[in-house]
XYZ file of C-alpha atoms in Angstrom:
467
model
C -39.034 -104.011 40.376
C -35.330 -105.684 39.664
C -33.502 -105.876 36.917
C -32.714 -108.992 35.808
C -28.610 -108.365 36.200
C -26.393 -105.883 37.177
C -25.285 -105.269 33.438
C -21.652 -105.966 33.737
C -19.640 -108.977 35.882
C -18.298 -109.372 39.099
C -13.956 -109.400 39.516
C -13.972 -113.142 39.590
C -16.155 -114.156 36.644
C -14.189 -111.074 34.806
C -10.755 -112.237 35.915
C -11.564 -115.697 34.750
C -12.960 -114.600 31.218
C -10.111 -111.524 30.206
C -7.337 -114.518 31.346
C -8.361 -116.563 28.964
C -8.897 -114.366 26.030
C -12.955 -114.410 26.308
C -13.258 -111.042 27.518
C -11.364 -107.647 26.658
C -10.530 -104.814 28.739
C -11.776 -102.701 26.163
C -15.156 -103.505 26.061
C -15.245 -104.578 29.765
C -14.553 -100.534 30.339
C -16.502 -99.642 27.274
C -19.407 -101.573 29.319
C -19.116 -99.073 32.228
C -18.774 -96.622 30.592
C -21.913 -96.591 28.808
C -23.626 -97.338 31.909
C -22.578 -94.567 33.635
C -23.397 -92.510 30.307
C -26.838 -93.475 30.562
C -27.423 -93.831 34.601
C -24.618 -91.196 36.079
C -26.758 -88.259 35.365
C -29.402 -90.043 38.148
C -27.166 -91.414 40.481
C -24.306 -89.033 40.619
C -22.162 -91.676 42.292
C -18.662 -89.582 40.373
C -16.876 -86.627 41.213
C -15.049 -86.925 38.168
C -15.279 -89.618 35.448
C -11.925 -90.722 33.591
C -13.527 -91.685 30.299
C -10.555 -91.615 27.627
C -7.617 -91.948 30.031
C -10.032 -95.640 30.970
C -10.253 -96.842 27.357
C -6.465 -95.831 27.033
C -5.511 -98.245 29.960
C -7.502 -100.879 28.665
C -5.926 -100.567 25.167
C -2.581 -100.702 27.019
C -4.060 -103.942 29.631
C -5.362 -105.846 26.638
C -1.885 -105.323 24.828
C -0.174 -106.710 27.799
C -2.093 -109.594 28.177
C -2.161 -110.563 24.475
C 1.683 -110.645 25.037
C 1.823 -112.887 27.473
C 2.035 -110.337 30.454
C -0.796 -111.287 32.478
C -0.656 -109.358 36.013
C -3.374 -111.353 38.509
C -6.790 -111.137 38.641
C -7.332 -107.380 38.789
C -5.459 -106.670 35.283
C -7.797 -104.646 33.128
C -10.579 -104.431 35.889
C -12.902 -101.529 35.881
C -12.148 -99.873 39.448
C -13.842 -96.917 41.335
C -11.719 -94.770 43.727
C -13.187 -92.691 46.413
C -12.601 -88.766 46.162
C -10.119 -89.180 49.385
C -7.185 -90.255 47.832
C -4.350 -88.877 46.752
C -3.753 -89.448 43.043
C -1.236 -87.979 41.294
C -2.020 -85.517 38.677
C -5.353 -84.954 39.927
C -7.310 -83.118 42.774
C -8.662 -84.831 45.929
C -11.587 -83.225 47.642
C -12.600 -85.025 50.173
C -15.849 -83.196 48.677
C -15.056 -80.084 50.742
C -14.844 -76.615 49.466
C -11.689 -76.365 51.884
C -9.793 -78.736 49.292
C -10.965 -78.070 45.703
C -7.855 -76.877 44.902
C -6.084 -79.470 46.415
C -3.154 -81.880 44.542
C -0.983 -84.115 45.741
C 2.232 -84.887 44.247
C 2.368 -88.544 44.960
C -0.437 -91.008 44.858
C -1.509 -92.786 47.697
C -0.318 -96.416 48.423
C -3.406 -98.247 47.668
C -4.157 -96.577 44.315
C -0.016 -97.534 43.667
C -0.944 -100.897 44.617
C -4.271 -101.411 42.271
C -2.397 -99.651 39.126
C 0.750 -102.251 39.789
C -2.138 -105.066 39.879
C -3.520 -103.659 36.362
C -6.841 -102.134 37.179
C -8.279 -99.736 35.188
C -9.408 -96.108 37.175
C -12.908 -95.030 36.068
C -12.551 -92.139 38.468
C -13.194 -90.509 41.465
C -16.248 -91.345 44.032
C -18.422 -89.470 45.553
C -18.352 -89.049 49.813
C -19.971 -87.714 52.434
C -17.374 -83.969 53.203
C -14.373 -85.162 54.569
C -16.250 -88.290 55.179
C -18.117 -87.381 58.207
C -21.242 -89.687 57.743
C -24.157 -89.761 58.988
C -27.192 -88.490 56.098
C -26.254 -87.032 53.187
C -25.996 -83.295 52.760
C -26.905 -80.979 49.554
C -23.952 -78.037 51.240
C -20.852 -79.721 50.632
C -18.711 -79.177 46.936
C -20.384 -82.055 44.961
C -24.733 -83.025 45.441
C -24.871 -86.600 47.445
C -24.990 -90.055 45.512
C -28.340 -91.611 45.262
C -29.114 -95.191 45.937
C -29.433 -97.468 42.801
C -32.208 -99.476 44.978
C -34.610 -96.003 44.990
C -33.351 -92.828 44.692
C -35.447 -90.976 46.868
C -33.248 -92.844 49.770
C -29.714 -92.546 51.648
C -27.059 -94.687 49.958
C -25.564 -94.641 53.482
C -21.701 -92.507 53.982
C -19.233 -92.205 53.953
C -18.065 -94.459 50.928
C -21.546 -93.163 49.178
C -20.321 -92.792 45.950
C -18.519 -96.222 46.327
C -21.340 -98.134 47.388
C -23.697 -96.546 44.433
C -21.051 -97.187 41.681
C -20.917 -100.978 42.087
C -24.496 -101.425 43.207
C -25.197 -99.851 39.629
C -22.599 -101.787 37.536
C -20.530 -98.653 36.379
C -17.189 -100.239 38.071
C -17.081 -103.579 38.983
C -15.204 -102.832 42.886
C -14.490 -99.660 44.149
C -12.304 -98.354 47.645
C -13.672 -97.281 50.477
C -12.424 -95.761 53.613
C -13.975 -96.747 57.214
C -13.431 -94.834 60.440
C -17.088 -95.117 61.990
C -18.652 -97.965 59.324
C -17.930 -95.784 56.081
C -17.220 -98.670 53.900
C -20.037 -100.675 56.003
C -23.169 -98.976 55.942
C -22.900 -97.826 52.437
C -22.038 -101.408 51.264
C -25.368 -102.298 53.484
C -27.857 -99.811 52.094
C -26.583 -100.574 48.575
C -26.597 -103.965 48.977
C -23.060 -105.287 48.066
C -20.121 -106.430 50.106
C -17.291 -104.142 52.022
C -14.155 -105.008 53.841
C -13.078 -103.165 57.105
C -9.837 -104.977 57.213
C -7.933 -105.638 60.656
C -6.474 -102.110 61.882
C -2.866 -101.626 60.157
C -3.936 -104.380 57.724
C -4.325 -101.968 54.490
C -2.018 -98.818 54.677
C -3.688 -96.013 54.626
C -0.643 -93.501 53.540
C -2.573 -91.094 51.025
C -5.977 -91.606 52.622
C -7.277 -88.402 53.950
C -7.834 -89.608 57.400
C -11.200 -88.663 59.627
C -9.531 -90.253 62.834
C -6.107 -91.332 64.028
C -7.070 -94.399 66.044
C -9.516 -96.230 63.382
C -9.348 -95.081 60.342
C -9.428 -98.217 57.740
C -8.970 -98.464 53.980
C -10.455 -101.606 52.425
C -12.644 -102.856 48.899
C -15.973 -102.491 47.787
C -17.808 -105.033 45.398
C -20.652 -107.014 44.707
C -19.495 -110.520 46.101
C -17.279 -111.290 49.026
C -15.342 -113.602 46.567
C -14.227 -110.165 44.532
C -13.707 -108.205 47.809
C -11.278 -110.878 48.852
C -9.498 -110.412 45.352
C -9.064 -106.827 45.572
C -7.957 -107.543 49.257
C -5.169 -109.678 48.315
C -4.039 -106.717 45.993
C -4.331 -103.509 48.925
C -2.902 -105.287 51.842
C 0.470 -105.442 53.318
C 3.396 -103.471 54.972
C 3.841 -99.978 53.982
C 5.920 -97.897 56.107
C 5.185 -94.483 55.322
C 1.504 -95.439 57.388
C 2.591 -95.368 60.879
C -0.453 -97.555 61.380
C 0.737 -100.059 59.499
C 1.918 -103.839 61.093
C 4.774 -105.872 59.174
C 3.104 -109.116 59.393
C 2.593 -111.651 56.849
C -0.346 -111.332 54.621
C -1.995 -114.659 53.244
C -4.177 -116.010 50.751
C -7.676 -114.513 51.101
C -8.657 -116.321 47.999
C -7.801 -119.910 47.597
C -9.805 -121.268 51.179
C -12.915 -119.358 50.059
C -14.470 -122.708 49.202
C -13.523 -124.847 51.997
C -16.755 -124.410 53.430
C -17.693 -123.619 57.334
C -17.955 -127.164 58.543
C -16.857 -127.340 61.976
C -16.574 -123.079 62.567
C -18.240 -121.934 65.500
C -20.398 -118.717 65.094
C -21.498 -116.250 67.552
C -24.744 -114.394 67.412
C -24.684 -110.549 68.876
C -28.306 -110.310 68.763
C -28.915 -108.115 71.714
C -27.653 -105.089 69.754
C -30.632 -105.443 67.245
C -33.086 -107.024 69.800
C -32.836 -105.811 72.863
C -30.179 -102.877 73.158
C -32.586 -101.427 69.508
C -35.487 -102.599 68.745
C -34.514 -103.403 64.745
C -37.537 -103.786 61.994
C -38.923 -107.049 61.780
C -37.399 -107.409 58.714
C -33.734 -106.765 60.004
C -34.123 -109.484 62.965
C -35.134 -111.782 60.344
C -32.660 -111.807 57.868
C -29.848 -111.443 60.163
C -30.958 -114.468 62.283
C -31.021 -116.189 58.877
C -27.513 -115.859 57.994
C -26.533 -117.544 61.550
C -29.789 -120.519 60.110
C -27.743 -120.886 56.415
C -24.589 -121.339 58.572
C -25.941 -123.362 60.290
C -27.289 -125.568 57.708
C -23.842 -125.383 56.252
C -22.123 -127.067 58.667
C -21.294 -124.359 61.533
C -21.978 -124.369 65.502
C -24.554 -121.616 66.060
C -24.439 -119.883 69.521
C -25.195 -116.301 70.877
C -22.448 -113.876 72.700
C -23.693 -111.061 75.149
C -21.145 -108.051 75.492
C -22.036 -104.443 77.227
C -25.287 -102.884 75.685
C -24.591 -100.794 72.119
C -25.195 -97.409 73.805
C -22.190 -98.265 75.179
C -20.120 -98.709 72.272
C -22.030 -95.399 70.545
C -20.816 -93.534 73.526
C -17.264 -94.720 73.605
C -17.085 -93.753 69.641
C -19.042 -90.560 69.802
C -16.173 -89.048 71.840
C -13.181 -90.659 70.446
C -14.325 -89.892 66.881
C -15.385 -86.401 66.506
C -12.886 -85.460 68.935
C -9.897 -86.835 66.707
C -11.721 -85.300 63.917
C -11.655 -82.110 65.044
C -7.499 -82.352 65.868
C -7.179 -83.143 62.430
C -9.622 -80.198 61.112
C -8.804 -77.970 63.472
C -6.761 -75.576 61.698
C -9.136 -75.355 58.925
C -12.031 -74.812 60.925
C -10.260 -71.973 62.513
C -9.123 -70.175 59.781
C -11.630 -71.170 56.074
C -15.094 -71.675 58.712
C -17.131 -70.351 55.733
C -15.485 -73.289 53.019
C -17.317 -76.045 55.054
C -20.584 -77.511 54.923
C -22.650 -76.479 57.539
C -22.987 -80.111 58.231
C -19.393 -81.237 58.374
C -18.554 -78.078 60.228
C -21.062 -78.354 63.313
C -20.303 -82.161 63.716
C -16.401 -81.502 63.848
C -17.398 -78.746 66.496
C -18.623 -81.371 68.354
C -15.150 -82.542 68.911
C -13.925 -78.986 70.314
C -15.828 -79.830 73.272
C -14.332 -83.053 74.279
C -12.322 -82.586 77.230
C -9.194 -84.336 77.886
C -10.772 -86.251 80.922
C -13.723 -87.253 78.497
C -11.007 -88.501 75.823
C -8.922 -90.701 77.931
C -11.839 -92.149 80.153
C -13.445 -93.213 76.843
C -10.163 -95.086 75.900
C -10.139 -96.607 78.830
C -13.471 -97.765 78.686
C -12.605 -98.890 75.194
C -10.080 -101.371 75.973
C -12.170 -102.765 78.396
C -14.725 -103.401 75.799
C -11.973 -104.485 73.314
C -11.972 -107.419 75.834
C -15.255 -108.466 75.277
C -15.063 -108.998 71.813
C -11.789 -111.097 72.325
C -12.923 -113.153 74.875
C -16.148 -113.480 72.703
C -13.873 -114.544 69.716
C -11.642 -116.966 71.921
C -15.269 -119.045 71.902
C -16.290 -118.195 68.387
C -14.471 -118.260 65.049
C -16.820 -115.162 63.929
C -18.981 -113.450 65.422
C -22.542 -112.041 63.482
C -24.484 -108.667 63.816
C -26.035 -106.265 62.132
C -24.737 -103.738 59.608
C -28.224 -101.207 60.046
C -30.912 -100.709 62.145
C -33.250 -98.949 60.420
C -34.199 -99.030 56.739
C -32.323 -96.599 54.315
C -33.927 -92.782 55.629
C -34.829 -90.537 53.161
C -32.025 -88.503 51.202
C -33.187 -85.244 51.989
C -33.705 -86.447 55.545
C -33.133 -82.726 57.824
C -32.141 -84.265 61.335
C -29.507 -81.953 62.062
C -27.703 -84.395 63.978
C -28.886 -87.935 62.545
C -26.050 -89.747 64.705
C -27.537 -89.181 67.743
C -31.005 -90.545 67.149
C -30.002 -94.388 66.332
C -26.814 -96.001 68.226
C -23.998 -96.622 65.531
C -23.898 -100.011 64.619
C -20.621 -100.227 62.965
C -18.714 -98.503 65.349
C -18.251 -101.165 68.054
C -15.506 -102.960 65.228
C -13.774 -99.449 64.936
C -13.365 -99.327 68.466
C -11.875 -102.883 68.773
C -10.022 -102.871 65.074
C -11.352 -106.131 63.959
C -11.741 -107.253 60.441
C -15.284 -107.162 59.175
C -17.085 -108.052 56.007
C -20.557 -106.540 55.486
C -22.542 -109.092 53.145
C -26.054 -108.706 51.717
C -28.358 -110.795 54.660
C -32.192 -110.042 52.754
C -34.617 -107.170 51.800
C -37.250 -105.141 53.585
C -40.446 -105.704 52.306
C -40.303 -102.625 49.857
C -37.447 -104.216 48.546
C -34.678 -102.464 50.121
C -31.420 -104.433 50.327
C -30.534 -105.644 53.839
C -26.617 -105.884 55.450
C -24.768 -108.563 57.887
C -21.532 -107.845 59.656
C -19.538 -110.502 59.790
C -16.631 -110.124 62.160
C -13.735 -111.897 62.900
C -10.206 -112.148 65.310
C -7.611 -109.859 63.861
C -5.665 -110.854 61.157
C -7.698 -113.492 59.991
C -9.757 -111.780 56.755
C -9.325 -115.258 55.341
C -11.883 -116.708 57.507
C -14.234 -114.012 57.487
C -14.158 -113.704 53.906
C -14.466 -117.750 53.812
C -17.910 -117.332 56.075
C -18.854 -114.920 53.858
C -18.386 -116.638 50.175
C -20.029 -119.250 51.815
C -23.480 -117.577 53.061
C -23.542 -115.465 50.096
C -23.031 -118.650 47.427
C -26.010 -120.679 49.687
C -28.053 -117.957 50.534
C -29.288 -116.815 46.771
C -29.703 -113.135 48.137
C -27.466 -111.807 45.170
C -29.889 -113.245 42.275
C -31.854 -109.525 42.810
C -30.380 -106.265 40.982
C -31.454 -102.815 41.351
C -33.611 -101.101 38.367
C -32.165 -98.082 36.799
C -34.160 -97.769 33.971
């Protein structure tokens, strides 16, 4: 049933070998390249593949580094970008009709930031239309990504094409955008890590945005220690994002070993025990990360905040009203462009009324509290990234939001930094995800918790089976 590796290495072991001479660039991206030769037809995790413009910046990486001109740890590393950001001399689609013809003239300031670092673009990823998640849909521009665990099943949205692309090995991190748990659920159903940074953390200028209020930008990979690379790279002050927050950014990678000793962790288990009654399976493996932390060191308690219908409610206002003020102009005037999908969930939003809007900010500051009284206790604080096992891909619930509470959204709503890390597998083999979540600003501890479980839990030693 697994493979026996993923067929290419993660950012750190990578880093480590091209730095000292071990590796090239080249054949790293050669590597990827023939994977997604032989397994892109099946997954369909690209929008567009950047084959000889690749190999070209990894003739030009390996030349630099040969020189002398080493750049950090992301120089000549095969990188994925989602099809919602703008990048110069190509189109970004947001995988809508409405923008197939769409180019910007500028590219957006993460992209700027991972081509200053060195990494190497294998192209664009697939999403969920203007990365509304949800299920995937067969009516949008592009057909949906499949899951590298079993194809027949969701790879979770909106960062789809993200979360298939490093599952399968043809880019070894990839970015992903998060307004409603787009980088987290994918990164859960596909079984690697994801990084919804603090709010204002990672600019998001060049992102096409879903809300105003939430709307993150963060990294995609298969081990917390690589997200936390790529992290170091995307964050900072940019102030074209009026999002963004001048504050210092620091070293997300050299405390990644310092261990959990002494860090107290909070367990939100009511959300997939009481609030939803979870699988088995889920309740298991999330409980176990809180047991490895445990073992590690860590002070294990559980936190109790308003139920998650709550928190569903709250963000099934806010989000698709905020989508709709951004779409609204579209929707009015190219209805027939849209997926039928996309279009009817935006609608949603054109129902909201004002009342609705600012009672449900209200209500979210008051559950903002929660979480920072719960973190003024606890260092982190541990959930669930799912609640269900990965539904079907050609699942037909015409609104699939609105049958299970979202899980993710509670962290949108309060703009804390989260890291979604592999936790088990369902007994058909099905990877499971965590949410670890921490106070804002401080990535480097959540990342820390994270490298930790993940290096003493031995839940990365399984790899999905392409062939």
């Amino acid at each position: 049933m697994m493979d026996r590796d993923r067929g290419v290495p993660t950012i750190a072991e990578a880093a480590r070998q091209i730095k000292a001479g071990m590796l090239s660039p080249v054949t790293l991206v050669k590597t990827c390249l023939s994977r997604i030769e032989n397994y892109e037809p099946t997954i369909q995790a690209f929008h567009a593949v950047f084959a000889d413009e690749a190999i070209a910046a990894a003739e030009i990486a390996e030349k630099e580094i040969e020189s002398g001109n080493y750049r950090g740890p992301l120089h000549g590393i095969p990188i994925g970008l989602k099809d919602v950001f703008y990048l110069k001399d190509y189109k970004t689609t947001s995988n809508s009709r409405v923008m197939q013809n769409f180019q910007a003239d500028e590219d957006a300031a993460v992209v700027t930031r991972l081509r200053d670092a060195g990494a190497i673009f294998m192209g664009q990823l697939n999403t969920y239309e203007f990365t509304f998640g949800g299920r995937p849909t067969f009516d949008a521009l592009y057909p949906p990504a499949r899951n590298p665990w079993d194809i027949t099943r969701s790879t979770g949205g909106s960062s789809s094409g993200s979360g298939a692309a490093v599952a399968a090995g043809f880019c070894l991190g990839a970015l992903g955008s998060d307004a409603g748990g787009s980088i987290r659920t994918p990164s859960a159903f596909c079984g690697v890590a994801g990084m919804k940074a603090t709010f204002g953390r990672v600019s998001a200028f060049g992102d096409l945005p879903l809300s105003f209020s939430f709307d993150c930008v963060g990294p995609m990979t298969w081990t917390s220690e690589d997200s936390a690379i790529m992290l170091q790279v995307l964050a900072g002050y940019d102030e074209r994002d009026p999002s963004a927050v001048e504050t210092t950014v620091p070293d997300y990678v050299a405390p990644l070993n310092d261990g959990v000793r002494g860090l107290k962790v909070g367990m939100l288990r009511h959300f997939y025990t009481k609030d939803f009654e979870a699988p088995p399976e889920i309740i298991t493996a999330i409980d176990g990360v809180g047991n490895t932390l445990r073992d590690l060191g860590a002070t294990v308690g559980e936190i109790n905040v308003s139920p998650l219908i709550d928190w569903h409610a709250v963000g099934r206002i806010i989000l698709p009203a905020e989508a709709y003020a951004i779409h609204e102009e579209n929707l009015q005037n190219r209805w027939a462009e849209f997926g039928p999908l996309a279009r009817n969930r935006m609608m949603l939003g054109s129902l909201v009324r004002a009342v609705d809007y600012i009672q449900a900010q209200r209500r979210r500051t008051e559950l903002l509290e929660e979480i920072e009284t719960a973190l003024a206790e606890f260092d982190v604080i541990i959930t669930t990234a799912m609640l269900t096992p990965q539904p079907p891909l050609d699942d037909k619930a015409p609104f699939p939001f609105l049958d299970v509470p979202m899980i993710a959204v509670p962290f949108n709503l309060t703009l804390h930094p989260v890291q979604t890390v592999r936790a088990g597998f369902f007994d058909d083999g099905m990877p499971i995800g965590a949410q670890i979540v921490g106070r804002n600003w401080d990535e480097a501890t959540v990342l820390k918790v994270a490298h930790s479980f993940e290096k003493n839990a031995g839940q990365l030693k399984r790899f999905p089976d392409l062939n």
